[in-house]
Amino acid sequence: MRGEYPEEACGYLFGPRAISEGVARPIVEARPAENEETEGRDIRYRISSAEIYRIEAEAEDQPIGLVGFYHSHPDGPGRASRRDERLAWPWYTYLILSVDDGGVRDWGAYTLSVSRGSFVPIDCRVSPEGPVGPDPGRDRFEGPGR
Amino acid sequence: MTTSDPPAGVAIVEIPLSLRSLVGGAARLEVAGATVKEVIDRLVAERPELRRWLLTPGGQIRSSVHLFLNEEDIRNLSRESTPVRPGDVLAIVPAIAGGAPKRRISANRSRRARAAPRAGLTAEQLERYSRHLLLPEVGLDGQRRLLDARVLVIGTGGLGSPCATYLAAAGVGEIGLVDFDRVERSNLQRQLLFSTSDVGRPKVEAARDRLEGINPDVIIRTYAVRLTSKNARSILAPYDVVIDGTDNFATRYLVNDACVLWEKPNVYGSIYRFEGQVSLFDARRGPCYRCLYPEPPPPDAVPSCAEAGVLGVLPGIVGTLQAAEALKVILGRGRPLYGRLLLFDALALEFREFRLRKNPNCVLCGPRATQRRLIDYPAFCGETPTPRSDEPEAIDPVRLSAWLRSEDPPLLIDVREPTEWAINHLPGARLIPGSRIEERLQELAAHRSVVLYCKTGGRSREAAARLQRWGVRRVRHLKGGIDAWCREVDPAMPRY
Ligand SMILES: [Zn+2]
């Protein structure tokens, strides 16, 4: 996360896929992705569809798989932007982190409500026994689906 | 996967997880159509709830929808007019994008804003990399490759220090550093990334400051964690090349296995006293570390540098060779060390080379490989203390110190080498190097109790176990060695 600053960092969130909405969805791993955006990388991010396709195909029958995405807002708020919401897909968890050159300052998690067509904030907390990983993965985020 | 043959003219559409709840949980739907666009239109007609996710109000495929026909991105084919044949698999993949609310004007832009441009070199870079640009084997293209490359250096000690230094100076665009240690005074004899004033700082932080000072083009990512089976994948994922600069077998096997599983070149280096080894493992092109060493040596059989010592310049030579191999891999130039093991003997000043073959029985990269995931490496390397019947009893420094001051003190034996003894030793101890302890069995057996110690506890435990097998009873050894004694009992004692 700090490594990309002041550009946006982004990546995948992995967790149990079978969990239905309305239940706490643990995120067991956060894995960085390449920001494919070529311009305005400080305010835009785009994750390779080919990579998502590959990850999805690999995890087809696995209990743990891709359940969402994270990205950073460098020097920006830990809340979803209009653009984040407009481009969001249902079901996934979107984790948005506010970072400055000192690291992660704030975050918010959302899921898209299909009926309302808008983001619904979800509770998000860091569980202390989470796995260790690079910046975003250092903590483990959990939130109820609704 | 549907196993029965689909009806003629019908394609299989893979529904992304994100949209499955809209189609009753179906992962695949059979839809007729002659082109990609026809299939999507038919799908939307049959499943209207998918429409807003796949098509614009005007009926075009949304730009946030990516389509793969038989695993090929349709943007590389004829886009939405790509013909679809019966039985083709059309996968819908959500495009994930977004961004911050608006561009900020921040006075606090870090120097990373000037990170390597993807194309072209700045005037400053042309000057900085001029000696590379002069080489036909590197040139502008090669330098761009370096600036776009990502190398993960595992361990920022003796090997990682010189390696990361040269990688940063060469303009490798992103360098990841994994190390959970702090700088100790005893590191400064060979770990040139650190200064005396860094003692006590986390190594990755001190290293980042130093490397950014050498070359501000380079993005340094730091991981102040122990590499484990749990975090290895996420740490390794973004990198093109991995440098093994570890100092223990558990991490070395972990690095190798992770590199085989996720197809990363692994630049291996190791050092012992005056001898070094270098190789380049890539299971796609040759053997892996496990082909060479299927199993770790028993614990304590091979002392670490902290136990055995190492000539200060040796890791400098080996780590620099690792950097050279990493640069060659990135540049795609020269003859990398795939399938060759280079041995360096600093005392004889000799380089020797051995051919390595892929081991057909390698559990990891052989044709009948059985291991497809990371395992518990400390256990694999016997580092997890398994209580054994012949496990000698350990005594901690504070208890030993009290015992030595009692009326019935034990016989205290230093099993290190005379050079170590000359630096420091415990009061009242006798020096009997571990290799010669059997010669003094009678003397030892005559005592009521014996306590052995070494530098960190490995050699003394092994020697105590040997004495027990010779029938000497009441042998204990100092837990953590004289290092622990210095920390807990006598901080004034000189250390090494
Ligand atoms: Zn192998």
XYZ file of C-alpha atoms and ligand atoms in Angstrom:
643
model
C 0.000 0.000 0.000
C 2.739 2.416 0.982
C 4.860 0.999 -1.793
C 2.481 2.338 -4.450
C 1.895 5.671 -2.761
C 1.114 8.235 -4.149
C -0.461 5.997 -6.799
C -3.434 3.815 -6.009
C -2.770 0.338 -4.732
C -5.283 -2.379 -5.422
C -5.700 -6.075 -4.922
C -7.798 -9.101 -4.212
C -9.517 -10.229 -1.033
C -9.848 -13.929 -0.378
C -12.182 -15.679 2.002
C -14.723 -18.472 2.284
C -16.982 -18.246 -0.745
C -19.895 -20.196 0.586
C -20.875 -17.619 3.176
C -24.243 -16.110 2.434
C -25.092 -12.481 2.699
C -25.852 -11.109 6.125
C -23.161 -13.157 7.837
C -19.723 -11.926 8.836
C -17.434 -12.574 5.931
C -13.897 -13.149 7.078
C -11.140 -12.056 4.774
C -8.282 -14.459 5.210
C -5.872 -13.069 2.671
C -5.269 -9.864 0.773
C -3.113 -10.153 -2.300
C -1.806 -7.200 -4.287
C -2.773 -6.743 -7.929
C -1.192 -4.645 -10.593
C -2.937 -1.343 -11.234
C -3.575 -1.631 -14.985
C -4.609 1.976 -15.312
C -2.027 3.801 -17.407
C -3.118 7.356 -16.699
C -4.180 9.095 -13.525
C -2.904 6.245 -11.410
C -3.133 8.447 -8.350
C -6.921 8.528 -8.595
C -7.785 5.485 -10.694
C -7.292 1.783 -10.496
C -8.181 -1.109 -12.757
C -7.480 -4.793 -12.118
C -6.747 -7.140 -15.007
C -9.791 -9.156 -15.992
C -7.564 -11.879 -17.323
C -6.041 -12.201 -13.868
C -9.464 -12.281 -12.196
C -10.540 -14.917 -14.668
C -7.466 -16.977 -13.913
C -7.932 -16.699 -10.153
C -11.611 -17.586 -10.436
C -10.863 -20.577 -12.631
C -8.168 -21.793 -10.256
C -10.429 -21.498 -7.233
C -13.453 -23.058 -8.938
C -14.026 -25.856 -6.456
C -12.048 -24.453 -3.557
C -13.722 -23.308 -0.369
C -11.535 -20.193 -0.200
C -11.661 -17.896 -3.165
C -11.950 -14.391 -4.452
C -14.617 -12.552 -2.475
C -13.720 -8.953 -3.053
C -11.237 -6.250 -3.859
C -9.379 -3.525 -2.072
C -7.912 -0.318 -3.312
C -6.365 2.735 -1.741
C -7.273 6.378 -1.937
C -3.887 8.066 -1.604
C -4.341 11.148 0.600
C -8.085 10.635 0.077
C -10.948 9.472 2.284
C -11.441 5.883 3.432
C -14.851 5.887 1.788
C -16.157 4.760 -1.567
C -16.186 7.337 -4.324
C -18.984 7.793 -6.861
C -16.805 6.063 -9.408
C -16.224 3.117 -7.070
C -19.965 2.711 -6.672
C -20.821 3.200 -10.323
C -18.342 0.517 -11.394
C -19.116 -1.952 -8.611
C -20.454 -5.453 -9.058
C -22.870 -7.261 -6.764
C -21.837 -9.751 -4.094
C -18.197 -8.754 -3.761
C -16.796 -6.965 -0.737
C -15.073 -3.708 -1.618
C -12.530 -2.475 0.891
C -11.323 1.077 0.495
C -8.316 2.334 2.394
C -7.170 5.856 2.972
C -3.384 6.032 2.836
C -0.792 8.721 3.117
C 2.939 8.361 3.127
C 2.772 7.155 6.708
C 0.567 4.184 5.853
C -3.107 3.242 6.153
C -5.147 5.883 7.997
C -8.750 4.810 7.629
C -10.879 2.353 5.761
C -14.413 1.487 4.799
C -16.012 -1.651 3.390
C -19.025 -1.893 1.115
C -21.116 -4.282 -0.833
C -23.423 -3.368 -3.676
C -27.114 -3.740 -2.978
C -28.713 -5.248 -6.051
C -32.171 -3.966 -5.186
C -31.025 -0.425 -4.506
C -28.213 -0.337 -7.038
C -26.030 1.445 -4.513
C -23.268 0.699 -2.045
C -24.210 -0.429 1.435
C -21.532 0.083 4.072
C -20.574 -3.010 6.011
C -18.971 -3.220 9.399
C -15.326 -3.883 9.143
C -12.983 -4.761 11.932
C -9.529 -6.116 12.210
C -9.177 -9.344 14.086
C -5.943 -9.543 16.021
C -5.087 -13.141 15.216
C -5.142 -12.465 11.497
C -2.491 -13.830 9.177
C 0.602 -11.796 8.498
C 1.170 -10.503 5.042
C 2.234 -7.436 3.167
C 0.664 -4.133 4.029
C -3.041 -4.763 3.546
C -2.781 -8.418 4.440
C -1.165 -7.669 7.744
C -4.617 -7.311 9.186
C -7.622 -9.419 8.752
C -10.803 -7.645 7.911
C -14.154 -8.940 8.877
C -17.549 -7.550 8.266
C -21.155 -8.648 8.223
C -22.481 -8.871 4.717
C -25.212 -6.375 5.345
C -18.034 -28.308 -15.961
C -20.906 -29.691 -18.010
C -19.853 -33.080 -19.205
C -22.730 -33.910 -21.529
C -22.422 -32.515 -25.060
C -24.410 -29.330 -25.487
C -27.017 -29.171 -28.266
C -25.748 -27.903 -31.633
C -25.291 -24.120 -31.856
C -25.316 -23.735 -28.116
C -22.466 -22.156 -26.158
C -21.751 -22.450 -22.478
C -21.759 -19.128 -20.681
C -19.869 -18.970 -17.410
C -21.618 -16.686 -14.952
C -19.314 -14.817 -12.547
C -19.793 -15.404 -8.843
C -20.955 -11.840 -8.548
C -24.068 -12.458 -10.677
C -24.905 -16.024 -9.732
C -27.430 -15.064 -7.084
C -29.405 -13.359 -9.878
C -29.713 -16.614 -11.826
C -30.534 -18.961 -8.996
C -26.902 -19.784 -8.259
C -26.144 -21.203 -11.703
C -22.442 -21.182 -12.581
C -23.049 -22.058 -16.238
C -25.919 -21.489 -18.634
C -26.347 -22.839 -22.124
C -27.180 -20.105 -24.603
C -27.513 -20.241 -28.380
C -25.913 -17.710 -30.702
C -23.532 -17.389 -33.648
C -21.420 -14.514 -32.287
C -20.425 -13.295 -28.863
C -22.885 -10.413 -29.093
C -25.715 -12.747 -30.106
C -24.998 -15.038 -27.177
C -25.037 -12.129 -24.712
C -28.216 -10.687 -26.235
C -29.922 -14.076 -26.019
C -28.703 -14.538 -22.441
C -30.112 -11.163 -21.429
C -33.384 -11.933 -23.188
C -33.688 -15.194 -21.259
C -32.437 -13.712 -17.979
C -33.598 -10.081 -17.879
C -32.213 -9.605 -14.369
C -28.701 -9.764 -15.871
C -29.374 -6.995 -18.354
C -28.316 -3.968 -16.349
C -25.032 -5.637 -15.398
C -24.098 -6.670 -18.908
C -25.555 -4.087 -21.288
C -25.763 -0.309 -21.418
C -29.228 1.224 -21.692
C -28.481 1.480 -25.420
C -27.941 -2.290 -25.636
C -24.150 -2.296 -25.997
C -21.961 -4.560 -23.932
C -20.841 -2.521 -20.937
C -17.184 -1.584 -20.869
C -17.004 -3.051 -17.375
C -17.788 -6.510 -18.759
C -14.899 -8.530 -20.055
C -15.503 -11.646 -22.099
C -13.248 -14.611 -22.640
C -14.050 -17.124 -25.349
C -12.370 -20.439 -24.634
C -10.025 -18.593 -22.273
C -9.009 -16.010 -24.885
C -9.884 -12.360 -24.285
C -12.292 -11.418 -27.106
C -10.455 -8.110 -27.420
C -7.681 -10.195 -28.960
C -10.188 -11.879 -31.281
C -12.895 -10.096 -33.247
C -14.401 -8.510 -30.146
C -18.179 -8.891 -29.909
C -18.502 -10.166 -33.478
C -16.192 -13.102 -32.682
C -17.923 -16.218 -34.009
C -19.080 -18.750 -31.444
C -19.134 -22.429 -32.253
C -21.271 -25.016 -30.489
C -19.728 -26.040 -27.193
C -17.520 -22.941 -26.924
C -17.143 -21.570 -23.424
C -17.858 -17.869 -23.034
C -16.811 -16.541 -19.639
C -18.172 -13.287 -18.272
C -15.592 -11.593 -16.084
C -16.321 -8.404 -14.175
C -13.889 -5.578 -14.796
C -12.840 -4.194 -11.468
C -12.051 -0.517 -11.410
C -12.698 2.623 -9.454
C -10.796 5.415 -7.896
C -10.512 8.270 -5.507
C -13.054 11.103 -5.599
C -10.923 13.682 -7.354
C -7.363 14.600 -7.982
C -5.862 16.184 -4.949
C -3.258 18.846 -4.897
C -1.018 17.659 -2.152
C 2.048 19.527 -1.057
C 3.103 16.374 0.669
C 3.872 14.431 -2.502
C 6.591 12.002 -1.658
C 9.513 11.419 -3.958
C 7.746 8.296 -5.160
C 5.772 10.589 -7.438
C 8.905 10.615 -9.534
C 8.946 6.842 -9.742
C 10.277 5.309 -12.905
C 8.265 6.284 -15.950
C 7.034 3.251 -17.881
C 8.365 4.453 -21.195
C 11.396 6.618 -22.037
C 14.055 7.697 -19.595
C 14.398 11.116 -18.054
C 17.568 13.111 -18.552
C 18.531 12.282 -15.012
C 18.052 8.576 -15.686
C 20.038 8.710 -18.924
C 22.916 10.046 -16.874
C 22.442 7.692 -13.945
C 22.302 4.572 -16.118
C 24.782 5.689 -18.797
C 27.202 2.821 -18.072
C 24.350 0.363 -18.649
C 23.150 2.177 -21.752
C 26.617 1.827 -23.258
C 26.392 -1.961 -23.081
C 24.706 -3.415 -26.158
C 23.451 -6.239 -23.915
C 21.541 -3.728 -21.772
C 20.921 -0.502 -23.688
C 17.726 1.511 -23.453
C 15.470 -1.521 -23.782
C 17.296 -3.437 -21.108
C 17.291 -0.485 -18.739
C 13.543 -0.118 -19.243
C 13.163 -3.792 -18.428
C 15.120 -3.281 -15.234
C 13.004 -0.274 -14.295
C 9.860 -2.342 -14.844
C 11.140 -5.361 -12.927
C 10.168 -6.413 -9.417
C 12.571 -8.403 -7.305
C 11.880 -9.799 -3.842
C 14.883 -10.114 -1.545
C 14.199 -12.531 1.295
C 16.537 -11.732 4.152
C 18.421 -8.437 4.301
C 21.445 -9.901 6.060
C 24.813 -10.857 4.664
C 23.503 -11.919 1.245
C 20.540 -9.571 0.955
C 22.609 -6.483 1.765
C 24.980 -6.510 -1.202
C 22.360 -8.011 -3.474
C 19.715 -5.357 -2.783
C 22.350 -2.625 -2.998
C 23.374 -3.611 -6.515
C 19.787 -4.191 -7.630
C 18.788 -0.728 -6.435
C 21.819 0.908 -8.012
C 21.083 -0.906 -11.286
C 17.595 0.599 -11.324
C 15.433 -2.442 -10.634
C 12.074 -0.677 -10.373
C 10.656 -2.368 -7.326
C 12.494 -4.196 -4.602
C 10.688 -6.029 -1.822
C 12.587 -6.682 1.394
C 11.509 -9.393 3.828
C 13.169 -9.490 7.234
C 11.799 -9.332 10.744
C 15.171 -8.835 12.463
C 16.637 -5.717 13.900
C 20.148 -4.549 13.171
C 22.674 -5.936 15.658
C 26.221 -4.776 16.159
C 27.507 -8.191 15.055
C 25.824 -7.639 11.646
C 28.026 -4.691 10.790
C 31.047 -6.892 10.050
C 29.469 -7.858 6.710
C 26.009 -6.315 6.201
C 26.946 -3.143 4.383
C 23.417 -1.764 4.190
C 23.645 -0.804 7.838
C 25.557 1.799 9.786
C 26.510 1.791 13.432
C 23.713 4.257 14.084
C 21.195 1.711 12.747
C 21.796 -0.782 15.574
C 18.425 -1.620 17.093
C 16.374 -0.466 14.085
C 14.254 -2.876 12.065
C 16.487 -4.066 9.245
C 13.978 -3.429 6.479
C 13.544 0.177 7.566
C 17.250 0.904 7.721
C 17.678 -0.883 4.383
C 14.886 1.120 2.763
C 16.452 4.415 3.811
C 19.819 3.371 2.469
C 18.489 1.989 -0.835
C 16.280 5.014 -1.484
C 19.340 7.144 -0.895
C 21.260 5.173 -3.515
C 18.503 5.404 -6.105
C 15.267 7.355 -5.669
C 13.897 5.730 -8.869
C 13.411 2.521 -6.966
C 10.280 1.672 -5.027
C 11.133 -0.261 -1.884
C 8.416 -2.369 -0.312
C 9.160 -3.642 3.151
C 7.794 -6.700 4.908
C 8.937 -6.741 8.524
C 7.542 -10.210 9.042
C 8.781 -13.752 9.148
C 8.063 -15.450 5.830
C 5.638 -18.282 6.553
C 3.566 -20.778 4.610
C 0.578 -18.535 5.275
C 1.909 -15.260 3.969
C 4.369 -16.524 1.334
C 1.943 -16.453 -1.545
C 0.742 -12.919 -1.021
C 4.269 -11.651 -0.432
C 5.764 -13.398 -3.480
C 2.882 -12.780 -5.880
C 3.837 -9.370 -7.292
C 7.479 -10.199 -7.955
C 9.265 -11.442 -11.073
C 12.387 -12.810 -9.393
C 13.031 -14.023 -5.849
C 16.401 -13.792 -4.101
C 16.993 -16.395 -1.406
C 19.146 -14.655 1.160
C 17.914 -16.692 4.091
C 20.026 -18.094 6.866
C 17.990 -21.126 7.876
C 16.749 -24.290 6.251
C 13.081 -23.871 7.082
C 12.845 -20.580 5.197
C 15.082 -21.856 2.401
C 12.778 -24.816 1.706
C 9.766 -22.541 1.999
C 11.224 -20.089 -0.535
C 12.083 -22.917 -2.924
C 8.691 -24.565 -2.700
C 6.827 -21.277 -3.097
C 8.928 -20.413 -6.151
C 8.215 -23.802 -7.730
C 4.487 -23.608 -6.991
C 4.105 -20.058 -8.303
C 6.694 -20.269 -11.049
C 9.245 -17.701 -9.980
C 12.979 -17.880 -10.660
C 14.761 -18.396 -7.332
C 18.297 -17.041 -7.081
C 19.870 -19.198 -4.416
C 22.894 -18.305 -2.332
C 24.317 -19.723 0.851
C 27.414 -19.192 2.901
C 29.314 -21.145 5.517
C 32.540 -19.937 7.098
C 34.737 -19.459 3.987
C 32.579 -21.212 1.397
C 29.696 -20.028 -0.661
C 27.181 -21.565 -3.076
C 25.172 -19.907 -5.818
C 22.617 -21.295 -8.237
C 19.508 -20.333 -10.099
C 16.489 -22.544 -9.616
C 13.513 -22.465 -11.901
C 11.564 -25.692 -12.082
C 10.336 -24.751 -15.558
C 13.903 -24.727 -16.847
C 15.820 -27.044 -14.581
C 16.119 -28.453 -11.104
C 14.878 -26.903 -7.897
C 16.602 -26.764 -4.521
C 14.804 -29.927 -3.474
C 16.128 -31.796 -6.500
C 19.533 -31.036 -5.000
C 18.659 -31.514 -1.332
C 15.436 -33.507 -0.988
C 15.627 -33.303 2.780
C 17.157 -30.893 5.224
C 20.110 -32.041 7.321
C 19.234 -32.993 10.875
C 18.917 -29.934 13.090
C 22.254 -28.889 14.622
C 24.224 -30.911 12.051
C 25.008 -27.748 10.124
C 25.651 -24.775 12.376
C 24.347 -21.391 11.285
C 26.616 -18.405 10.684
C 25.729 -17.245 14.178
C 27.229 -20.515 15.408
C 30.014 -21.186 12.973
C 31.125 -17.729 11.919
C 31.604 -16.400 8.428
C 34.273 -14.392 6.649
C 32.842 -10.901 6.227
C 33.503 -10.510 2.513
C 32.134 -13.948 1.623
C 28.447 -12.949 1.660
C 29.492 -9.830 -0.252
C 30.806 -11.996 -3.078
C 27.933 -14.479 -3.028
C 25.217 -11.811 -2.678
C 26.726 -9.853 -5.544
C 26.724 -12.969 -7.735
C 23.038 -13.395 -6.874
C 22.373 -9.821 -7.992
C 24.199 -10.502 -11.269
C 22.052 -13.594 -11.905
C 18.851 -11.656 -11.133
C 19.831 -8.907 -13.593
C 20.593 -11.531 -16.271
C 17.211 -13.164 -15.752
C 15.451 -9.795 -16.085
C 17.467 -8.817 -19.131
C 17.204 -12.257 -20.696
C 20.913 -12.100 -21.457
C 23.934 -14.341 -21.021
C 23.975 -17.847 -19.647
C 22.152 -17.881 -16.321
C 23.079 -20.483 -13.710
C 20.109 -22.762 -14.386
C 21.141 -26.341 -13.650
C 24.574 -25.310 -12.403
C 25.823 -25.007 -8.853
C 28.719 -22.631 -8.333
C 30.927 -23.242 -5.306
C 33.268 -20.562 -4.086
C 36.067 -21.181 -1.616
C 37.457 -17.918 -0.291
C 40.424 -19.542 1.479
C 41.689 -21.311 -1.644
C 40.217 -18.617 -3.878
C 38.626 -21.206 -6.079
C 35.428 -21.304 -8.064
C 34.122 -24.734 -8.983
C 31.013 -25.610 -10.909
C 28.770 -28.657 -10.767
C 26.045 -29.654 -13.160
C 22.709 -30.191 -11.503
C 20.043 -32.434 -12.897
C 16.358 -32.365 -12.296
C 15.590 -35.140 -9.829
C 12.953 -37.395 -11.415
C 11.741 -38.256 -7.927
C 11.503 -34.655 -6.734
C 8.285 -34.423 -4.716
C 7.833 -30.873 -5.844
C 8.895 -30.536 -9.464
C 9.298 -34.135 -10.665
C 6.861 -35.801 -13.066
C 5.196 -37.593 -10.152
C 5.248 -34.612 -7.833
C 3.103 -35.185 -4.781
C 3.472 -31.897 -2.977
C 1.201 -29.211 -4.369
C 1.096 -26.798 -1.470
C 3.295 -25.320 1.192
C 3.894 -27.413 4.303
C 4.982 -26.809 7.906
C 8.653 -26.000 7.276
C 9.935 -25.669 10.840
C 8.571 -29.159 11.491
C 9.988 -30.464 8.195
C 13.403 -29.183 9.251
C 13.086 -30.613 12.733
C 13.135 -27.196 14.334
C 9.969 -27.680 16.291
C 11.199 -29.048 19.574
C 9.993 -32.603 19.690
C 10.566 -33.992 23.153
C 12.907 -36.914 22.747
C 14.011 -39.329 25.389
C 17.659 -38.409 24.842
C 16.960 -34.674 24.838
C 19.515 -33.196 27.254
C 18.126 -31.020 29.965
C 18.557 -27.283 29.441
C 19.180 -24.739 32.145
C 18.507 -21.052 31.759
C 21.219 -18.447 32.459
C 19.694 -17.042 35.641
C 19.354 -20.456 37.264
C 22.854 -21.424 36.169
C 24.281 -18.250 37.642
C 22.659 -19.018 41.005
C 23.857 -22.611 40.847
C 27.437 -21.536 40.103
C 27.392 -19.364 43.216
C 26.050 -22.198 45.386
C 28.102 -24.529 47.554
C 27.867 -27.372 45.076
C 28.461 -25.805 41.654
C 28.499 -27.905 38.484
C 31.538 -28.396 36.273
C 31.177 -25.807 33.535
C 32.479 -26.748 30.075
C 32.805 -24.386 27.136
C 32.444 -26.478 23.961
C 33.309 -23.643 21.561
C 36.560 -23.089 19.691
C 39.590 -21.376 21.287
C 39.086 -18.268 19.107
C 35.641 -17.818 20.588
C 36.854 -18.519 24.100
C 39.390 -15.716 23.699
C 36.572 -13.218 23.153
C 34.469 -14.175 26.128
C 33.816 -17.071 28.457
C 32.016 -17.772 31.671
C 33.981 -17.456 34.919
C 35.203 -20.816 36.189
C 34.605 -22.606 32.884
C 36.986 -25.048 31.197
C 37.460 -25.089 27.428
C 36.868 -28.428 25.722
C 35.917 -27.938 22.059
C 32.905 -30.098 21.172
C 34.837 -32.197 18.674
C 37.288 -33.315 21.389
C 34.889 -33.889 24.218
C 35.091 -37.684 24.005
C 38.796 -37.492 24.875
C 37.895 -36.089 28.279
C 35.074 -38.483 29.142
C 36.632 -39.779 32.342
C 37.262 -36.328 33.692
C 33.668 -35.346 32.969
C 32.132 -38.521 34.308
C 33.937 -37.988 37.617
C 31.911 -34.880 38.318
C 28.564 -34.884 39.965
C 27.022 -32.492 37.453
C 28.221 -30.983 34.217
C 26.872 -27.988 32.320
C 27.961 -27.383 28.739
C 27.601 -24.129 26.880
C 28.342 -22.717 23.437
C 27.378 -19.475 21.691
C 23.660 -19.935 21.138
C 22.842 -23.386 22.516
C 22.942 -25.601 19.432
C 26.397 -27.113 19.751
C 26.115 -27.568 23.518
C 22.864 -29.452 23.158
C 24.387 -31.723 20.563
C 27.507 -32.311 22.681
C 25.392 -32.985 25.778
C 23.387 -35.573 23.851
C 26.653 -37.263 22.824
C 27.909 -37.335 26.402
C 24.658 -38.922 27.500
C 25.097 -41.625 24.893
C 28.566 -42.279 26.360
C 26.925 -42.782 29.709
C 27.765 -39.480 31.362
C 24.776 -38.652 33.525
C 23.547 -35.354 34.863
C 24.655 -33.412 31.809
C 22.828 -30.194 31.229
C 23.452 -27.399 28.780
C 22.977 -23.658 28.880
C 19.831 -22.638 27.069
C 20.574 -19.903 24.520
C 24.320 -20.201 25.106
C 26.647 -17.444 26.194
C 24.592 -15.023 24.103
C 21.672 -15.542 26.461
C 24.018 -15.236 29.421
C 25.152 -11.837 28.121
C 21.569 -10.698 27.754
C 20.216 -11.994 31.017
C 23.094 -12.169 33.463
C 26.089 -10.112 32.372
C 25.356 -7.400 29.800
C 28.885 -6.045 30.280
C 30.465 -9.165 28.783
C 31.917 -8.620 25.278
C 29.843 -10.220 22.502
C 30.486 -11.336 18.982
Zn 12.750 -30.305 -7.779
